[in-house]
Short mmCIF file of C-alpha atoms in Angstrom, two decimals:
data_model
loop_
_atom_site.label_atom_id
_atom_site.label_comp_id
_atom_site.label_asym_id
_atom_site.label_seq_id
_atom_site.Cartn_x
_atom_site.Cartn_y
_atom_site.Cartn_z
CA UNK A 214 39.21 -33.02 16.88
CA UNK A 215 39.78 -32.92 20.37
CA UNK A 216 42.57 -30.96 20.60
CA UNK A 217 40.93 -28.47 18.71
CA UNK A 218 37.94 -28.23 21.29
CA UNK A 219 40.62 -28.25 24.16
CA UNK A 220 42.57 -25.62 22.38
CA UNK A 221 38.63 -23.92 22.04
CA UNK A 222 38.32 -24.17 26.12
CA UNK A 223 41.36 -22.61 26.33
CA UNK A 224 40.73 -19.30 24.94
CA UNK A 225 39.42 -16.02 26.67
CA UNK A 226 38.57 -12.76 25.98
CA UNK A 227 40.10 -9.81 27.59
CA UNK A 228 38.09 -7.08 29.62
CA UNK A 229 38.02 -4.49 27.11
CA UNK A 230 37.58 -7.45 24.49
CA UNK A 231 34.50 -8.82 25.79
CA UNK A 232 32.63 -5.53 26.17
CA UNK A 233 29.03 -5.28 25.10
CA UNK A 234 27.59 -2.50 22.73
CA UNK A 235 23.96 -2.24 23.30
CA UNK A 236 22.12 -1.25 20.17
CA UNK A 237 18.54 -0.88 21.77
CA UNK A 238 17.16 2.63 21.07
CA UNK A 239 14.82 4.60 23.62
CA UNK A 240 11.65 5.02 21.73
CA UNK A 241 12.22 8.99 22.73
CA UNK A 242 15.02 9.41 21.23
CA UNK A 243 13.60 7.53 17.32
CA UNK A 244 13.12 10.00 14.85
CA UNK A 245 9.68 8.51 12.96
CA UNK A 246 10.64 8.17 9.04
CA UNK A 247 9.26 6.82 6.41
CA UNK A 248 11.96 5.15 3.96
CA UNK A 249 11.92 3.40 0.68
CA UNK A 250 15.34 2.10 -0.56
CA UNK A 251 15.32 2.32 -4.57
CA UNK A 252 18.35 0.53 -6.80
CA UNK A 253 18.65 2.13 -10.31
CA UNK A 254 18.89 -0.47 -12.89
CA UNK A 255 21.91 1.48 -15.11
CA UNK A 256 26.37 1.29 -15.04
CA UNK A 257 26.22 4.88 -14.96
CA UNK A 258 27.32 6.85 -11.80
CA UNK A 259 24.22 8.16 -10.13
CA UNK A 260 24.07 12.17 -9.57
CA UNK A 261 22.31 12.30 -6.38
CA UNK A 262 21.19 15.94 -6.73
CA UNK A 263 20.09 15.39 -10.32
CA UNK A 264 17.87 12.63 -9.00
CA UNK A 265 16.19 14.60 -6.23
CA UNK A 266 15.89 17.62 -9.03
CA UNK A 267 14.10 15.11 -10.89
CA UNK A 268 12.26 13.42 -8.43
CA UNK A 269 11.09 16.42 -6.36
CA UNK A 270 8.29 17.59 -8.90
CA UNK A 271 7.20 14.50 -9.95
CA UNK A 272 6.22 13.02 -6.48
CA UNK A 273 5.57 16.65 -4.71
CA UNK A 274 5.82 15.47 -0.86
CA UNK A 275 4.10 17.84 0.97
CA UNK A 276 6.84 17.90 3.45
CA UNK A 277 9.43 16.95 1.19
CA UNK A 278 12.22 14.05 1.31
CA UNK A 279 15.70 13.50 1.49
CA UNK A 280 18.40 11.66 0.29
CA UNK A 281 21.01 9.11 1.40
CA UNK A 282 23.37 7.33 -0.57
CA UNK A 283 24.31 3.86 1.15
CA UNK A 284 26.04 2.30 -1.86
CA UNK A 285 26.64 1.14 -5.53
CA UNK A 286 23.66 2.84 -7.75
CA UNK A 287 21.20 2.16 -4.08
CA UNK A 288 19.85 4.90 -2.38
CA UNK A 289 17.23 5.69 0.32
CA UNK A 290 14.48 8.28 -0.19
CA UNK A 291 13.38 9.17 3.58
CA UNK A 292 9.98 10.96 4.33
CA UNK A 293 8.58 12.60 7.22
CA UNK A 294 4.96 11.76 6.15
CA UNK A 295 3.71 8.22 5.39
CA UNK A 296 1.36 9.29 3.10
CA UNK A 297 3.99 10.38 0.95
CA UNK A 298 6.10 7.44 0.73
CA UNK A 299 2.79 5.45 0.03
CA UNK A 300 1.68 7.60 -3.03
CA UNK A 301 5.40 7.09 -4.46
CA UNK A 302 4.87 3.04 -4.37
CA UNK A 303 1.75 3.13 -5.37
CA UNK A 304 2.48 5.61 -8.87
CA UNK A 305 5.66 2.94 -9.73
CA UNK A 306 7.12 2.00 -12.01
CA UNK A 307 9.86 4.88 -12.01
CA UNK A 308 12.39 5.63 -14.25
CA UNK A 309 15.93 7.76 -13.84
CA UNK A 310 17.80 9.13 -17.28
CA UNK A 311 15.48 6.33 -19.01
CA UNK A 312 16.93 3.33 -16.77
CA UNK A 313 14.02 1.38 -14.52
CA UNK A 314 14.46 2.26 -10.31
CA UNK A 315 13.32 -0.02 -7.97
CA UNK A 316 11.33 0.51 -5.24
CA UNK A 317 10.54 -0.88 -1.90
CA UNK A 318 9.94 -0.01 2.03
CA UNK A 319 12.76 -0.12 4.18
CA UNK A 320 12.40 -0.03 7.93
CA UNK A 321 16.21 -0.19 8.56
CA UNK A 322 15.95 -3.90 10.59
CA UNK A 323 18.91 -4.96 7.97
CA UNK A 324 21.56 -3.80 5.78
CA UNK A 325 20.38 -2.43 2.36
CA UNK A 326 23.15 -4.70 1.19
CA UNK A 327 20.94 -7.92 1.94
CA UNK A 328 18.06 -6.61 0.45
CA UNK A 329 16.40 -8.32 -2.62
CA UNK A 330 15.95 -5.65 -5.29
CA UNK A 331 14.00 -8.29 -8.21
CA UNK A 332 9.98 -6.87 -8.08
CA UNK A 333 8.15 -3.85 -9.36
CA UNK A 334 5.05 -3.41 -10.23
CA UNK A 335 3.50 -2.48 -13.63
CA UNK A 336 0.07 -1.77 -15.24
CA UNK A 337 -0.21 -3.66 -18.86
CA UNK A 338 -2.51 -3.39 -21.08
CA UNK A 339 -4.53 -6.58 -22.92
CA UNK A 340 -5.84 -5.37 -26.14
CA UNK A 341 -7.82 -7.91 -28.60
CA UNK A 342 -10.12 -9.34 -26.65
CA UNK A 343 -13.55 -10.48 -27.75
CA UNK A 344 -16.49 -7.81 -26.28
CA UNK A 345 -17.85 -10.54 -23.72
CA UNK A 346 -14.43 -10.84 -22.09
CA UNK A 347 -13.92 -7.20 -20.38
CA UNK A 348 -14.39 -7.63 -17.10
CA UNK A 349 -12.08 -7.77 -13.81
CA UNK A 350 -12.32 -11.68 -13.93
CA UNK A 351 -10.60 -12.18 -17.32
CA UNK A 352 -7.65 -8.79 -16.59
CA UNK A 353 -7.27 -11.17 -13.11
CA UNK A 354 -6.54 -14.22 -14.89
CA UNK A 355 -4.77 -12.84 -17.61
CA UNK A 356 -2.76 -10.85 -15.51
CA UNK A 357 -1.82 -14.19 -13.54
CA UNK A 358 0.06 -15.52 -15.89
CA UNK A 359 2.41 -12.77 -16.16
CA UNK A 360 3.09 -11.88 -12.38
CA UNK A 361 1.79 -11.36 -9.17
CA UNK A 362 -1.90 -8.91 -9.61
CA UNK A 363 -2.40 -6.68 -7.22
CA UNK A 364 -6.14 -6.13 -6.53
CA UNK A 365 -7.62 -2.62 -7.46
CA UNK A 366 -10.02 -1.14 -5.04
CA UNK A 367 -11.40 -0.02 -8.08
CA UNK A 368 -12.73 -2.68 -10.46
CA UNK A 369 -13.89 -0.19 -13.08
CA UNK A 370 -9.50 0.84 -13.26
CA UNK A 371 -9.58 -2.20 -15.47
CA UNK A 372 -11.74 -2.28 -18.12
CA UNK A 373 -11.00 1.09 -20.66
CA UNK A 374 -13.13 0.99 -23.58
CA UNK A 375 -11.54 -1.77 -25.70
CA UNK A 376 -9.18 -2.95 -23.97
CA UNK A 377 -8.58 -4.16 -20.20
CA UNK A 378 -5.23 -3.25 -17.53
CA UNK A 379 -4.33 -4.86 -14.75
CA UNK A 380 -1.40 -4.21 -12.24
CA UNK A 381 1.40 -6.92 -11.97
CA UNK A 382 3.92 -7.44 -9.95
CA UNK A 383 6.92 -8.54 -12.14
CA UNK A 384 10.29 -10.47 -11.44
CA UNK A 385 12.88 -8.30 -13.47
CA UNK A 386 15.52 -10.58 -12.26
CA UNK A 387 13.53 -13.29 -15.12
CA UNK A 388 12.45 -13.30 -18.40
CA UNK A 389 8.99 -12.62 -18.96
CA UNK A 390 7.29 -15.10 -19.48
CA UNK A 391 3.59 -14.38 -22.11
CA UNK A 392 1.37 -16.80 -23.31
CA UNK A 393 -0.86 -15.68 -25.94
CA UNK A 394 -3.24 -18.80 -25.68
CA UNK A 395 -5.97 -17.62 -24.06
CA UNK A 396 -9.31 -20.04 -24.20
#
């Protein structure tokens, strides 16, 4: 072991070897954009101007988006507008030649590579449910035990009629898990 750190000690870098790169951006020169990174759940190969053909009407940006391919079936939709990007999350789940796409900011402070693409969110449906149960309380706990519920600013969005929906946040990297046992 001690040769090893003497051998360690030993070793220096050249001039042009040791130079420094400084990544720092002026906040002048930063271009303000609005990203989400999506992965598209399919084996096929991904036909980048069929997707924003596809995608274009469907989310109508008022100022648009483009596209940028940064690997294996992983894209990045970038916006000029916040707003934009926002209403696109919040319309999810999304779907590409009838295979699931994942959504999810990206604010470019790591690779897309390292980025965890396992959540989406979905609104189900709970049908069967005695009269005296519809309400926000029960589609909460309900919703619970499939996923993560994300609160509606609108607590009338969950009870339709006969039935109730809540918004979930789901791990498509598990099994779902359901538990009809409700008491």
């Amino acid at each position: 072991m001690h040769e090893v750190l003497n051998n360690w000690n030993r070793l220096s870098l050249t001039e042009d070897e040791g130079a420094r790169v400084n990544l720092e951006s002026d906040a002048d020169e930063a271009v303000k954009e609005y990203i989400l990174a999506a992965r598209f759940l399919t084996r096929r190969v991904l036909n980048v101007e069929a997707i924003g053909r596809t995608f274009k009407p469907l989310w109508k940006a008022r100022h648009g988006f483009h596209i940028r391919v940064v690997g294996s079936h992983t894209i990045l939709f970038v916006f000029e507008v916040e707003s934009d990007a926002e209403r696109v999350l919040a319309m999810e789940p999304w779907t590409f030649d009838k295979h699931l796409v994942l959504l999810q900011k990206f604010d470019g402070s790591c690779p897309v590579r390292q980025m965890q693409f396992s959540k989406i969110k979905f609104w189900i449906q709970l049908h069967g449910l005695p009269v005296n149960k519809l309400n926000w309380k029960t589609a909460m706990e309900i919703g619970k035990t499939v996923g993560s519920v994300s609160h509606s600013e609108n607590r009338g969005d969950m009870i339709g009629g006969d039935f109730l929906r809540v918004r979930v946040e789901i791990d498509v990297s598990k099994p779902v898990l359901w538990s009809q046992n409700f008491t």
